[in-house]
JSON list of C-alpha atoms in Angstrom, two decimals:
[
{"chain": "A", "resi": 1, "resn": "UNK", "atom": "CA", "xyz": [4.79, -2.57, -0.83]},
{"chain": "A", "resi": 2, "resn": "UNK", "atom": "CA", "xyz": [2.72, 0.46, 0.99]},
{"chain": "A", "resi": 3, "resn": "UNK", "atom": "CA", "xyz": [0.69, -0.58, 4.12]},
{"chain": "A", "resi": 4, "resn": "UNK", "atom": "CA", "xyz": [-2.49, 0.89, 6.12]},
{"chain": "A", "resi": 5, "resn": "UNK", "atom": "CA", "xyz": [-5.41, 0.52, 8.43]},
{"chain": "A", "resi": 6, "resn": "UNK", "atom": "CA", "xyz": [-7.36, 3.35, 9.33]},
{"chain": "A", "resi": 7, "resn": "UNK", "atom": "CA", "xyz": [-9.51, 3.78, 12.92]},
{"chain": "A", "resi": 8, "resn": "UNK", "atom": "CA", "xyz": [-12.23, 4.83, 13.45]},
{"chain": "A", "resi": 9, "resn": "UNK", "atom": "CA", "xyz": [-14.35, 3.67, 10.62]},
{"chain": "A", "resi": 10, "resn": "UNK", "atom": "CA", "xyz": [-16.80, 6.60, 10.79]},
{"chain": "A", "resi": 11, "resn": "UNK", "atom": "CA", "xyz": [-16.60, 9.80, 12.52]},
{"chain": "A", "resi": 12, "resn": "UNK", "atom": "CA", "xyz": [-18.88, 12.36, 13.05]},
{"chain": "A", "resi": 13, "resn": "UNK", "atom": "CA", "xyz": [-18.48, 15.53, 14.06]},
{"chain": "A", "resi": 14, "resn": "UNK", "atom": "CA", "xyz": [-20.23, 19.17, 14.42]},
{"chain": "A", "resi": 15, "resn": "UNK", "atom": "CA", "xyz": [-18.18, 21.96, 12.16]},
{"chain": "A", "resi": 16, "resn": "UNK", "atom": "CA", "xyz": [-15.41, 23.69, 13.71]},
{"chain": "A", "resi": 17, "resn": "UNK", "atom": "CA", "xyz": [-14.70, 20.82, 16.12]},
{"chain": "A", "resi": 18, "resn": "UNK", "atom": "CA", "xyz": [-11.36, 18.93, 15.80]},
{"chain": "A", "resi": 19, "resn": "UNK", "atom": "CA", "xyz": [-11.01, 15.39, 13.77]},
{"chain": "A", "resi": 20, "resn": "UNK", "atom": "CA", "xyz": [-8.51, 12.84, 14.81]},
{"chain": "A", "resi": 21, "resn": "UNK", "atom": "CA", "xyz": [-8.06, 9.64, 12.89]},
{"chain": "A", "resi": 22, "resn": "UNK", "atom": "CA", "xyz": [-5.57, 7.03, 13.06]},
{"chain": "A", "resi": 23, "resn": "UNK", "atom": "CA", "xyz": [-3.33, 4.48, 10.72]},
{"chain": "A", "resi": 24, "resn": "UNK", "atom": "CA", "xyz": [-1.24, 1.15, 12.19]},
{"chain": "A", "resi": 25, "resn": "UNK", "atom": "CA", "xyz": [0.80, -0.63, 9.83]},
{"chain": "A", "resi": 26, "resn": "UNK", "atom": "CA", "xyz": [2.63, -3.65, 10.06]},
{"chain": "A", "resi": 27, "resn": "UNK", "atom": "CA", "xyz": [6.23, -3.85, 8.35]},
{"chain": "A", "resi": 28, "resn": "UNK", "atom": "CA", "xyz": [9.11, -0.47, 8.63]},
{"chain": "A", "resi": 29, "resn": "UNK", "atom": "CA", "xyz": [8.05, 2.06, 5.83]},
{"chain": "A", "resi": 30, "resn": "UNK", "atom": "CA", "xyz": [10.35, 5.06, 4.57]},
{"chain": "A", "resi": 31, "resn": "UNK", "atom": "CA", "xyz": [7.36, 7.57, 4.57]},
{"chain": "A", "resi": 32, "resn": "UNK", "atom": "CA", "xyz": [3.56, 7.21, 4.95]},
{"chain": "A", "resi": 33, "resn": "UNK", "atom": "CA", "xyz": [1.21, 9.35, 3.13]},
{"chain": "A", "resi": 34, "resn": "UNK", "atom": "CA", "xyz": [-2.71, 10.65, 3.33]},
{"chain": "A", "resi": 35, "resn": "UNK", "atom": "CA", "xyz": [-5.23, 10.89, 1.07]},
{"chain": "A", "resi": 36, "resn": "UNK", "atom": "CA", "xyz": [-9.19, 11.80, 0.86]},
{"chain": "A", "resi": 37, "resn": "UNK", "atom": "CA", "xyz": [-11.96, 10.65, -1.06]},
{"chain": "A", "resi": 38, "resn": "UNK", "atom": "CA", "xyz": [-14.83, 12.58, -1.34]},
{"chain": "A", "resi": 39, "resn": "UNK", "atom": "CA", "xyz": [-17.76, 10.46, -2.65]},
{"chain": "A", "resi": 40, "resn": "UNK", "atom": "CA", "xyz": [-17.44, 9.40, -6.03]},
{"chain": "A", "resi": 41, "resn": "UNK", "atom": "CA", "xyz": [-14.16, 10.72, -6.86]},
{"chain": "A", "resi": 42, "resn": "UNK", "atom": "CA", "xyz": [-10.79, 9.80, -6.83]},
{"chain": "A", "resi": 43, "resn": "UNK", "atom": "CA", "xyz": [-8.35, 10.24, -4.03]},
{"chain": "A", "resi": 44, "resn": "UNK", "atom": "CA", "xyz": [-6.57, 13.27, -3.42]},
{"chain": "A", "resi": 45, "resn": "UNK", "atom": "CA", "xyz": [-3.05, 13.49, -1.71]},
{"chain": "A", "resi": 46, "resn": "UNK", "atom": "CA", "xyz": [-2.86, 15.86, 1.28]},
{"chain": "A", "resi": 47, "resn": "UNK", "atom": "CA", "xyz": [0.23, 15.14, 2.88]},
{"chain": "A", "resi": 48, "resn": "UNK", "atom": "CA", "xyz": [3.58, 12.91, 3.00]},
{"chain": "A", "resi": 49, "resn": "UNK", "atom": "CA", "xyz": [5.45, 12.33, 6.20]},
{"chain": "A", "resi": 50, "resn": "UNK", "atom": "CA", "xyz": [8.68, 10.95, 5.78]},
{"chain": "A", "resi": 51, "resn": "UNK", "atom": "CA", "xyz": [10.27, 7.99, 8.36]},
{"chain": "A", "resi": 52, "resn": "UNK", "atom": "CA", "xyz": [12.65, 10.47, 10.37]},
{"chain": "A", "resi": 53, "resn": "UNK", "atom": "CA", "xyz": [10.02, 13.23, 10.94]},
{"chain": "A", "resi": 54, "resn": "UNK", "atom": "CA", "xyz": [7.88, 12.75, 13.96]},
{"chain": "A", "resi": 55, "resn": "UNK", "atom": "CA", "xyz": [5.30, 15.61, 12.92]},
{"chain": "A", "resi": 56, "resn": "UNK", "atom": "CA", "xyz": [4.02, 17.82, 9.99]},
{"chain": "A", "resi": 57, "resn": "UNK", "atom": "CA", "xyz": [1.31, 20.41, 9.21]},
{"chain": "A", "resi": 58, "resn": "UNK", "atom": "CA", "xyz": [0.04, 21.43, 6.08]},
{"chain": "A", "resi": 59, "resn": "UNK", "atom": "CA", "xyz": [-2.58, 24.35, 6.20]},
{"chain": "A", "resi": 60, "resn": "UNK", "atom": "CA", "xyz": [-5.17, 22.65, 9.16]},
{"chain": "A", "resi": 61, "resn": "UNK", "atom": "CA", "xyz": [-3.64, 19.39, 8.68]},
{"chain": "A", "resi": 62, "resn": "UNK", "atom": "CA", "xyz": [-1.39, 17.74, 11.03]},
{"chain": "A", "resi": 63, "resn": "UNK", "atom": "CA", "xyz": [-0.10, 14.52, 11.07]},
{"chain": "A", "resi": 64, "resn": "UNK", "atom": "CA", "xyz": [2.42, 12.53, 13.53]},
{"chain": "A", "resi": 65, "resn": "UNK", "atom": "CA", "xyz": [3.98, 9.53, 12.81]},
{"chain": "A", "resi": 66, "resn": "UNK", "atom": "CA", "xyz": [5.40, 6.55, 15.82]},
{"chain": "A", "resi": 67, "resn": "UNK", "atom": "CA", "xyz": [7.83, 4.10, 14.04]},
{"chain": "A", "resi": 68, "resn": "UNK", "atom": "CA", "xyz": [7.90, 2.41, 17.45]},
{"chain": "A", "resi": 69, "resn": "UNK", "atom": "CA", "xyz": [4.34, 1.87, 17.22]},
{"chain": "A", "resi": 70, "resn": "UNK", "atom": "CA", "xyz": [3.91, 1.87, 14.02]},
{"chain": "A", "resi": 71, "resn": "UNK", "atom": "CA", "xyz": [1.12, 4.23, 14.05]},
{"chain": "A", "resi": 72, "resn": "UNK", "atom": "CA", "xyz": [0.51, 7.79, 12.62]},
{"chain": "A", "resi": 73, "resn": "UNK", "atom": "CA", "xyz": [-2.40, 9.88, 13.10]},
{"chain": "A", "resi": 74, "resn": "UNK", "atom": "CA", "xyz": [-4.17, 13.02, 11.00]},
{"chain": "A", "resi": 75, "resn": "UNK", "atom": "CA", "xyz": [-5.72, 16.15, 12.99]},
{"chain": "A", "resi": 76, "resn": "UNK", "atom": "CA", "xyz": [-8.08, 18.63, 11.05]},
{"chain": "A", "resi": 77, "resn": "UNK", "atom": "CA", "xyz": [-8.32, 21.06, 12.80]},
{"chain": "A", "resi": 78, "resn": "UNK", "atom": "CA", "xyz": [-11.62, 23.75, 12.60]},
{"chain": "A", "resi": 79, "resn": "UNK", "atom": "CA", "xyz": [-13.20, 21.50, 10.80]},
{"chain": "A", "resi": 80, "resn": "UNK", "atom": "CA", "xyz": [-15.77, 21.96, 8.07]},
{"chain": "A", "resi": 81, "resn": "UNK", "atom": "CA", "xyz": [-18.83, 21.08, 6.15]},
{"chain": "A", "resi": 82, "resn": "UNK", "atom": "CA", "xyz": [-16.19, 20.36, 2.98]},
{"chain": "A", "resi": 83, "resn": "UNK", "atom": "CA", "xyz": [-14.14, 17.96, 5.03]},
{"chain": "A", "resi": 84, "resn": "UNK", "atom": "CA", "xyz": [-16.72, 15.60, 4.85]},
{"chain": "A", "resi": 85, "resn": "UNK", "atom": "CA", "xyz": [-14.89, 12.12, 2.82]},
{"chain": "A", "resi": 86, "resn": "UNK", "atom": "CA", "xyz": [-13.21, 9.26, 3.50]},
{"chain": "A", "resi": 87, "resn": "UNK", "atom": "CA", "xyz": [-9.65, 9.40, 4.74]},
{"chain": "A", "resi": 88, "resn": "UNK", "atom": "CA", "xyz": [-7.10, 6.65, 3.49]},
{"chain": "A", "resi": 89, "resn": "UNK", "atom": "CA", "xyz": [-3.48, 6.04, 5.04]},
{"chain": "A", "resi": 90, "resn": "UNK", "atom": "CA", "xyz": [-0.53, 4.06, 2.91]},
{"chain": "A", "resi": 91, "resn": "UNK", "atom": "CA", "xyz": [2.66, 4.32, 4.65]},
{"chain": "A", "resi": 92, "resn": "UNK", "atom": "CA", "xyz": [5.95, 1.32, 2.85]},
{"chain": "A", "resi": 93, "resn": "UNK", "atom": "CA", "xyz": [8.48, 2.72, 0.53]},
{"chain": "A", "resi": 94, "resn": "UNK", "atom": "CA", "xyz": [7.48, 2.48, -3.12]},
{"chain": "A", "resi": 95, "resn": "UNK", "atom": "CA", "xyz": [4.84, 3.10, -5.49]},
{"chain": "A", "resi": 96, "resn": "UNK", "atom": "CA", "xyz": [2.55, 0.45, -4.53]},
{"chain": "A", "resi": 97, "resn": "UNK", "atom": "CA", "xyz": [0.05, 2.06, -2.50]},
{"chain": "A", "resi": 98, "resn": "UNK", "atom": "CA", "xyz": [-2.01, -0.36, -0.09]},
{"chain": "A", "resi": 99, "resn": "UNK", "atom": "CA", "xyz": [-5.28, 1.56, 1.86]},
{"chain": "A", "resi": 100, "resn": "UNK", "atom": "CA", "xyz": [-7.50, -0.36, 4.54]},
{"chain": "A", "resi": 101, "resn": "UNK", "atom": "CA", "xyz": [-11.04, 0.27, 4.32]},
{"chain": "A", "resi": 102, "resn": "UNK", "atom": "CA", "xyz": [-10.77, 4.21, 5.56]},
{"chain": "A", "resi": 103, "resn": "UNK", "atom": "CA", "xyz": [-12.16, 6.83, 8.14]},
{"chain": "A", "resi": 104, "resn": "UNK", "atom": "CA", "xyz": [-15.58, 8.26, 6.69]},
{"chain": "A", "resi": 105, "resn": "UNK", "atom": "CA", "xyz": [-15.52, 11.86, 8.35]},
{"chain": "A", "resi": 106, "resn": "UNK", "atom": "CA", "xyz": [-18.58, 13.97, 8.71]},
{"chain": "A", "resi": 107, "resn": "UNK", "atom": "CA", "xyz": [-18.72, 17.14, 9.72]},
{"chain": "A", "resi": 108, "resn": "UNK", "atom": "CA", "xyz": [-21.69, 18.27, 10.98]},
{"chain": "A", "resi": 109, "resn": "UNK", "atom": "CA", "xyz": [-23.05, 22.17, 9.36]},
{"chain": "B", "resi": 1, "resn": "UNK", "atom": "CA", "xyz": [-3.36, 21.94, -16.41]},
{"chain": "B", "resi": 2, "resn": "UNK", "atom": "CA", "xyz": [-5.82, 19.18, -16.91]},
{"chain": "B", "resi": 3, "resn": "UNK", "atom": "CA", "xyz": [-5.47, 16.25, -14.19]},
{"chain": "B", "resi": 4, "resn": "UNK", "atom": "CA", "xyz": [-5.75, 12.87, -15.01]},
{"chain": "B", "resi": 5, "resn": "UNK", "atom": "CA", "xyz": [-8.62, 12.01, -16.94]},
{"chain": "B", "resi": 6, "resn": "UNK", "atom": "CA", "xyz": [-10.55, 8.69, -16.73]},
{"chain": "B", "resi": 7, "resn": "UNK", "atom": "CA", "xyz": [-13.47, 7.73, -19.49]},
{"chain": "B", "resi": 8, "resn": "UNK", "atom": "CA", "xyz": [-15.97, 6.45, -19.34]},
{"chain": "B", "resi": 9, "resn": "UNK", "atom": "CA", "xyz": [-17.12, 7.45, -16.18]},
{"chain": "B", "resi": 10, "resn": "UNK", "atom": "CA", "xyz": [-19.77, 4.65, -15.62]},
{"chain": "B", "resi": 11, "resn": "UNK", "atom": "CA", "xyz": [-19.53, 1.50, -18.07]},
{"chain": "B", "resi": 12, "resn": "UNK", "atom": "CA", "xyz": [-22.25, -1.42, -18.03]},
{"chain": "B", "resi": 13, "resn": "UNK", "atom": "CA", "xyz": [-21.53, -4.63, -19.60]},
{"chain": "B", "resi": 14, "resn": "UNK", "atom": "CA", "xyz": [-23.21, -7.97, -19.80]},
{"chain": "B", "resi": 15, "resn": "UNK", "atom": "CA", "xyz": [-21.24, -11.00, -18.76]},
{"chain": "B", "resi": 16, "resn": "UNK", "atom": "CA", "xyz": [-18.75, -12.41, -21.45]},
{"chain": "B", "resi": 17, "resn": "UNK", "atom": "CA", "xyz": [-18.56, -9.55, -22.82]},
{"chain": "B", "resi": 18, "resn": "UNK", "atom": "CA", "xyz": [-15.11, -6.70, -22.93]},
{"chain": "B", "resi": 19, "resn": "UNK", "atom": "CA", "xyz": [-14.72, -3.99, -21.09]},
{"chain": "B", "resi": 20, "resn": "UNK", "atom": "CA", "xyz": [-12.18, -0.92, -21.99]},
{"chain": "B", "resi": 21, "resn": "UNK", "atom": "CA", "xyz": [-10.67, 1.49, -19.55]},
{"chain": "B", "resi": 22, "resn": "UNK", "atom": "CA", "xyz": [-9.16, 4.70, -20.49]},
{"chain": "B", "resi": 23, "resn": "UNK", "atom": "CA", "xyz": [-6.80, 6.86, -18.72]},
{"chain": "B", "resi": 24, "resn": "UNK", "atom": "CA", "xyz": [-5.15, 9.86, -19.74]},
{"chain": "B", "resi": 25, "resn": "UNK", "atom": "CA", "xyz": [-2.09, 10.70, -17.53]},
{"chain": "B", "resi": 26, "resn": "UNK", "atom": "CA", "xyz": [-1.07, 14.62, -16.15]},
{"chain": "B", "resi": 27, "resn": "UNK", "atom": "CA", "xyz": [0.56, 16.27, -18.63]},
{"chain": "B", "resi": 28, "resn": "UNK", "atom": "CA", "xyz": [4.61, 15.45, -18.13]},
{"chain": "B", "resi": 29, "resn": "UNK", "atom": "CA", "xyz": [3.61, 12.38, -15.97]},
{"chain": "B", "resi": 30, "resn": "UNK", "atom": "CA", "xyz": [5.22, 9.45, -17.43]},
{"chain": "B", "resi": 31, "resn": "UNK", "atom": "CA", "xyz": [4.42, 6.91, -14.68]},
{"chain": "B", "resi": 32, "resn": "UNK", "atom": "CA", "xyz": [0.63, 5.34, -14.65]},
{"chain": "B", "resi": 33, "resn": "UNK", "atom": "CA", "xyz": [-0.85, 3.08, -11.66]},
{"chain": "B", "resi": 34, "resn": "UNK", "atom": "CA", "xyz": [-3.62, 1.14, -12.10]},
{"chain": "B", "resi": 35, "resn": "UNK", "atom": "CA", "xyz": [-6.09, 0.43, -9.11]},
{"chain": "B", "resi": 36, "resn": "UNK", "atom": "CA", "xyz": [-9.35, -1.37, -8.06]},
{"chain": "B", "resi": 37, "resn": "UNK", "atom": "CA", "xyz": [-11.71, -0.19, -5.25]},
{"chain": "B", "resi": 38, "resn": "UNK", "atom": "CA", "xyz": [-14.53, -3.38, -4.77]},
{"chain": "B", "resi": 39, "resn": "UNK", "atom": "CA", "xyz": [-17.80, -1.83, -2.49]},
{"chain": "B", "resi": 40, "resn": "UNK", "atom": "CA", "xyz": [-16.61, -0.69, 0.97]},
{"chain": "B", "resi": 41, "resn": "UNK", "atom": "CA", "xyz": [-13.15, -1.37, 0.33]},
{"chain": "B", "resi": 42, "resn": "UNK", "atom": "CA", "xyz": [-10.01, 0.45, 0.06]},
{"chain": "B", "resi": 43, "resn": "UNK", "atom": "CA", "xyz": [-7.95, 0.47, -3.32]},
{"chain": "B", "resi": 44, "resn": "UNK", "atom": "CA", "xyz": [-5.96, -2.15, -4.13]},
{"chain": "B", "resi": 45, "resn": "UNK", "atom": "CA", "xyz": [-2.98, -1.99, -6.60]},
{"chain": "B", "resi": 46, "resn": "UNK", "atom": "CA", "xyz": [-3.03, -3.89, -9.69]},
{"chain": "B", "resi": 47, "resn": "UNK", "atom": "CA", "xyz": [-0.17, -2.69, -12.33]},
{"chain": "B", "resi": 48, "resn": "UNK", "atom": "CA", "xyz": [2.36, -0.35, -12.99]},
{"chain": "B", "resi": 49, "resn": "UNK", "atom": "CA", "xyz": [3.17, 1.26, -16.31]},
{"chain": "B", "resi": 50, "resn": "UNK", "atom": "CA", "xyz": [5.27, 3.23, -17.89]},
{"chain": "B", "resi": 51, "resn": "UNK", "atom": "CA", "xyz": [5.49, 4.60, -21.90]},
{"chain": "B", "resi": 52, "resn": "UNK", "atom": "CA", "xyz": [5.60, 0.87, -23.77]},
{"chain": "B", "resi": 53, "resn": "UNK", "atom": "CA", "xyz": [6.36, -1.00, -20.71]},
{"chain": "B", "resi": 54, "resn": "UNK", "atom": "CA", "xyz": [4.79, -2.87, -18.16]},
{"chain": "B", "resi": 55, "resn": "UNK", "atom": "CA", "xyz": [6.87, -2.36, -14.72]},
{"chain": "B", "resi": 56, "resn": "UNK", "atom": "CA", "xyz": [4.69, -4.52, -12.40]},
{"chain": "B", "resi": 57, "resn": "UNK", "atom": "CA", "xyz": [1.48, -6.53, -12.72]},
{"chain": "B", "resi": 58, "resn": "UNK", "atom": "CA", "xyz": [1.55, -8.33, -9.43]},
{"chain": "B", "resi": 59, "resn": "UNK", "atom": "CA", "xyz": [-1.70, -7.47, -8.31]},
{"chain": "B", "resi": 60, "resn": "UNK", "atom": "CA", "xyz": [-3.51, -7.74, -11.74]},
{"chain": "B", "resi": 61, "resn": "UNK", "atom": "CA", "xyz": [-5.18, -11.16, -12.41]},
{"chain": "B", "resi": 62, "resn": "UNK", "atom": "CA", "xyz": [-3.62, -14.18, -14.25]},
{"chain": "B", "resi": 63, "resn": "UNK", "atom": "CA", "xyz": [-6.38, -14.44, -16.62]},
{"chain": "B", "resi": 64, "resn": "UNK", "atom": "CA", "xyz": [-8.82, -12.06, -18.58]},
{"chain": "B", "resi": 65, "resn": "UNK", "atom": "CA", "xyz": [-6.87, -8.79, -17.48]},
{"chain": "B", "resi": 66, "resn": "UNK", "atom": "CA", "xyz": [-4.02, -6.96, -19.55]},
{"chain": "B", "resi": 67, "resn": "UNK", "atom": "CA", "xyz": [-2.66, -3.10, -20.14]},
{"chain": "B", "resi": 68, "resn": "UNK", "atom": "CA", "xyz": [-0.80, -1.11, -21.79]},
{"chain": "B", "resi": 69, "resn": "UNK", "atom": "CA", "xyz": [0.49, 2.15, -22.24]},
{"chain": "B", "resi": 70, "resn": "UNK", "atom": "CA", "xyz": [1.66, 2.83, -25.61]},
{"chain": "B", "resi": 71, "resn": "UNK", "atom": "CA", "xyz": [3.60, 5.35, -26.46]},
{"chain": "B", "resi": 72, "resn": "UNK", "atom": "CA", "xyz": [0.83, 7.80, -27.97]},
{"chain": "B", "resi": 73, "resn": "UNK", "atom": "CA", "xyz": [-2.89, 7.75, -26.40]},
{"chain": "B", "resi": 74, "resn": "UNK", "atom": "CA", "xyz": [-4.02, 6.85, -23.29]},
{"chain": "B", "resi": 75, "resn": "UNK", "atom": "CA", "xyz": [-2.89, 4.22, -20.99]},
{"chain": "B", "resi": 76, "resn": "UNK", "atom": "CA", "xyz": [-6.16, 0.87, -21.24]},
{"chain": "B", "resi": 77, "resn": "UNK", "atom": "CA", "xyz": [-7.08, -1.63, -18.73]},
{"chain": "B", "resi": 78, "resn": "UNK", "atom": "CA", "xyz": [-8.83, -4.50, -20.49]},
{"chain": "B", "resi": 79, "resn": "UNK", "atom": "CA", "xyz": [-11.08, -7.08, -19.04]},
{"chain": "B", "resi": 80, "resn": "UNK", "atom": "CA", "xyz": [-11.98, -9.73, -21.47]},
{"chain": "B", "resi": 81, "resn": "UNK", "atom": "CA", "xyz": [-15.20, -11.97, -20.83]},
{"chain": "B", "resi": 82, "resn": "UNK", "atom": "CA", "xyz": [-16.46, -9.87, -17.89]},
{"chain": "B", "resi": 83, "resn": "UNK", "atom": "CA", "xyz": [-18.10, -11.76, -14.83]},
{"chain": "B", "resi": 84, "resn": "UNK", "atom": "CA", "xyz": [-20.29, -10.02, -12.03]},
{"chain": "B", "resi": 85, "resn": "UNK", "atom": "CA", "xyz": [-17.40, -10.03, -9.40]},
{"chain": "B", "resi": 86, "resn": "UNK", "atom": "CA", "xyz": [-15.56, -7.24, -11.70]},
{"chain": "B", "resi": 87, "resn": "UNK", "atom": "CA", "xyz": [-18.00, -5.05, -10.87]},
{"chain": "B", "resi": 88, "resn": "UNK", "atom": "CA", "xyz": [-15.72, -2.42, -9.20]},
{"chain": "B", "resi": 89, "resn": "UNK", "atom": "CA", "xyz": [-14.37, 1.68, -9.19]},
{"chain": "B", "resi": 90, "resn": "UNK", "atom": "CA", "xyz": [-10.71, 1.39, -11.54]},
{"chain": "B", "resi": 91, "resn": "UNK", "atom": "CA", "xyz": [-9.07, 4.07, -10.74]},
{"chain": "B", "resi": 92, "resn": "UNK", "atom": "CA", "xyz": [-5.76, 5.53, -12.56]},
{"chain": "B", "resi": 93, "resn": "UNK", "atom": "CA", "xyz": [-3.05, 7.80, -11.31]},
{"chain": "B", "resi": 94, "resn": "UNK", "atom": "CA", "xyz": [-0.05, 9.09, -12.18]},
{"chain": "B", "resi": 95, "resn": "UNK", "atom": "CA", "xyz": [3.20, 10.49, -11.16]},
{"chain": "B", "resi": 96, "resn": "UNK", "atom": "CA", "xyz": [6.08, 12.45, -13.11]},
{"chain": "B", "resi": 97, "resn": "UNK", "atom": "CA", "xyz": [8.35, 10.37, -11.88]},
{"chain": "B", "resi": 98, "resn": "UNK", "atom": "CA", "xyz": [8.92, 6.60, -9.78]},
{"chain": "B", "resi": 99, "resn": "UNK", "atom": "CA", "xyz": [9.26, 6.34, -6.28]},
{"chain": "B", "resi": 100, "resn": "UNK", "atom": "CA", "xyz": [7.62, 5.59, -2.72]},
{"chain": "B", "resi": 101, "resn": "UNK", "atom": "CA", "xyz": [7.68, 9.34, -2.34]},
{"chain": "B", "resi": 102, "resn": "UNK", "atom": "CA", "xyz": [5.97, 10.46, -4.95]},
{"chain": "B", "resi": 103, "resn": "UNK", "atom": "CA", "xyz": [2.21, 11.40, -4.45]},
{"chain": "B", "resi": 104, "resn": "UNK", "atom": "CA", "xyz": [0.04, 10.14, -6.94]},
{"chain": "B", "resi": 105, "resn": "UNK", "atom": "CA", "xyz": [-3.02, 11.86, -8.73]},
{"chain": "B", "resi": 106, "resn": "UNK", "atom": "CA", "xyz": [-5.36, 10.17, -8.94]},
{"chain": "B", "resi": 107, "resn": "UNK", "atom": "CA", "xyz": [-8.43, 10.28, -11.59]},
{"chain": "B", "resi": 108, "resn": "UNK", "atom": "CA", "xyz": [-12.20, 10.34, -11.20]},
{"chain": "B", "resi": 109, "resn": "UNK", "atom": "CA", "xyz": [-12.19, 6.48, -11.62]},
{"chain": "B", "resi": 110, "resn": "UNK", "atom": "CA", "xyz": [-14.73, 4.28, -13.95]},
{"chain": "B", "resi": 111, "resn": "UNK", "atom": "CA", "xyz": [-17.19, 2.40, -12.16]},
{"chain": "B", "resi": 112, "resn": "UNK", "atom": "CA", "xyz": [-17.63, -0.69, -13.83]},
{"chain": "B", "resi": 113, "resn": "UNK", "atom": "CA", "xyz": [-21.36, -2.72, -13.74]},
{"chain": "B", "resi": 114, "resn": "UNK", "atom": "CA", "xyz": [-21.39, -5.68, -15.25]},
{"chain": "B", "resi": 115, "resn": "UNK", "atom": "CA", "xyz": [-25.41, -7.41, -15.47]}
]
C-alpha cells in the first residue's frame, strides 16, 4: 500500500516567495506522488516521481525524493495567491493511495 | 472531456437511514477508487473497482458498507443504517488503467451529514 506524512502542517507565505514542504514515509515505495486540495474539492495530481529519480520539475514545481531517508520534498516556486490548498504526499507501489493529514499552504496577496 | 463526476454534492441523512453515492468515472477510465476523508484528516482508501468486479475492499467496513460498479451507470457506495461517525467527504477517482503509477482523478467528493 501507498504511504505519507506531510511537514509542516500549515504554511504561510507572502506571494512570490518560495514554498517548501516535506513527506517521510516508512516502508521502500517504487514512486511517490503529489497532490493538492483546494478547499472543498477533490485532489488534483501534480506530479509523480519515480524510485530511481532523485529530482523532477513540472512548470514551478519541483520535487526531490531520498530513498535513504525516506523523505521527498515539493518546492513552488514564485508562489501565488492560487497556490493556496492543502498539499498531500502518497509515495508505495500500487493503487492504494495513503495521505497523512497534509501541508495547508497560504500564500499571502 | 468531462472529469469524474460525483452527485450529490452534499447529502443529509438521519440515523438508520441509507445513504447513496454516485460516481461517474472519466470517460475511457475503467478503474474506480473509492475514498473517505473524516474532518482534518487525510483520505483513506476504502475499495477498488473495476466494470462488475470488486478488486479490493480492505479498507471498506465489515458491516453496513457495499459497492459496485456495474457494467452500465455509475459506480455506488452504499451505507445502510447510517450512524453520526459516517459523517465524512467520499471521494471517487479513477484511472484508465491499474497500477501504483497511475495518477488518479479525483472527483469533487460528497460530503455526507448524517443528524
Amino acid at each position: 500500500s501507498q504511504q505519507g506524512e506531510e511537514d509542516p502542517q500549515a504554511l504561510s507565505i507572502q506571494e512570490g516567495e518560495n514554498a517548501t514542504m516535506n513527506c517521510s514515509y516508512k516502508t521502500s515505495i517504487n514512486n511517490l506522488q503529489w497532490y493538492r486540495q483546494n478547499s472543498g474539492r477533490g485532489l488534483v495530481h501534480l506530479i509523480l516521481i519515480r524510485s530511481n529519480e532523485r529530482e523532477k520539475h513540472s512548470g514551478r514545481l519541483r520535487v526531490t525524493l531520498d530513498t535513504s531517508k525516506k523523505s521527498s520534498s515539493l518546492l513552488i516556486t514564485a508562489s501565488r495567491a492560487a497556490d493556496t490548498a492543502s498539499y498531500f504526499c502518497s509515495g508505495g507501489s500500487n493503487y492504494k493511495l495513503t495521505f497523512g493529514k497534509g501541508t495547508l499552504l497560504t500564500v499571502n496577496p | 472531456n468531462a472529469g469524474v463526476m460525483q452527485n450529490p454534492r452534499h447529502l443529509v441523512r438521519r440515523r438508520g437511514q441509507e445513504a447513496r453515492l454516485r460516481c461517474s468515472p472519466m470517460k475511457g477510465h475503467s478503474h474506480v477508487y473509492w475514498y473517505r476523508q473524516l474532518p482534518e484528516e487525510g483520505l483513506k482508501f476504502m475499495v477498488y473497482l473495476q466494470k462488475e468486479n470488486i478488486i479490493d475492499e480492505s479498507g471498506m467496513p465489515k458491516e453496513r458498507f457495499s459497492a459496485e460498479f456495474p457494467k452500465e451507470g455509475p459506480s455506488i457506495l452504499r451505507i445502510q443504517q447510517v450512524v453520526r461517525g459516517d459523517s465524512a467527504a467520499y471521494f471517487c477517482a479513477s484511472s484508465p488503467r491499474e497500477g501504483g503509477d497511475q495518477p488518479q482523478h479525483f472527483g469533487d467528493g460528497t460530503r455526507l451529514s448524517i443528524l
